[in-house]
């Protein structure tokens, strides 16, 4: 992708890690390099924290001549189609580290380029390289991207939309209890749940409402605090479920 006025940013997977490579040259034809195996020669650098620890290593290169293509990636039409359930099991033989194709129904789309899809009974998170403002819930889209496995669900990163079909039918949320959410169910899916409001506060540009069901709490992150929503009110909310590794749910 372009970086500044005359530079490029290339993201290279080394297996478990992603390394940023900054080039002092414009992108040219970046799509020709995606999914290719490369050898990069450049100046090793990185960001240092207060403890003088290297926390974000990267490379700086003069231009594209310092990146050697060892093996080209598959053509876009040859990228295999997989289902969300296959990604969840990661049973796609030989596809580790390479792009795959997924088709599903848009559940939600956000300005930070995150899109959530449902394919059958499974859902996944998509991180697009470019924001697509035309996307709407219910649209049927075909996406290609790199699989990334989380603790509770799969996702696609550095993804791009191949096709989009407008649909008039909005997706139906899945009703879940707090206990089911705490087990990791509903991660990245459109869910509905209900609880008692115990607290609400501002968090940066957004707002947070805390709901309780018995002894379990979840956070509801919304653009702004609802009016006349007093503590003790019982509410039903609909949104994208998110479960982190520490057991928190929102």
Short mmCIF file of C-alpha atoms in Angstrom, two decimals, residues 20 22 44-60:
data_model
loop_
_atom_site.label_atom_id
_atom_site.label_comp_id
_atom_site.label_asym_id
_atom_site.label_seq_id
_atom_site.Cartn_x
_atom_site.Cartn_y
_atom_site.Cartn_z
CA UNK A 20 6.45 -4.39 7.97
CA UNK A 22 9.05 0.24 4.20
CA UNK A 44 16.71 -3.83 10.28
CA UNK A 45 15.04 -1.29 12.55
CA UNK A 46 12.28 -1.13 15.14
CA UNK A 47 10.41 0.79 17.80
CA UNK A 48 11.82 0.73 21.34
CA UNK A 49 9.67 1.01 24.48
CA UNK A 50 10.58 2.73 27.76
CA UNK A 51 12.44 -0.40 28.90
CA UNK A 52 14.58 -0.29 25.75
CA UNK A 53 12.90 -3.43 24.44
CA UNK A 54 12.29 -4.00 20.73
CA UNK A 55 8.52 -4.12 20.37
CA UNK A 56 7.91 -3.53 16.65
CA UNK A 57 10.73 -4.66 14.32
CA UNK A 58 10.60 -3.60 10.67
CA UNK A 59 12.81 -3.30 7.59
CA UNK A 60 13.69 -0.27 5.46
#
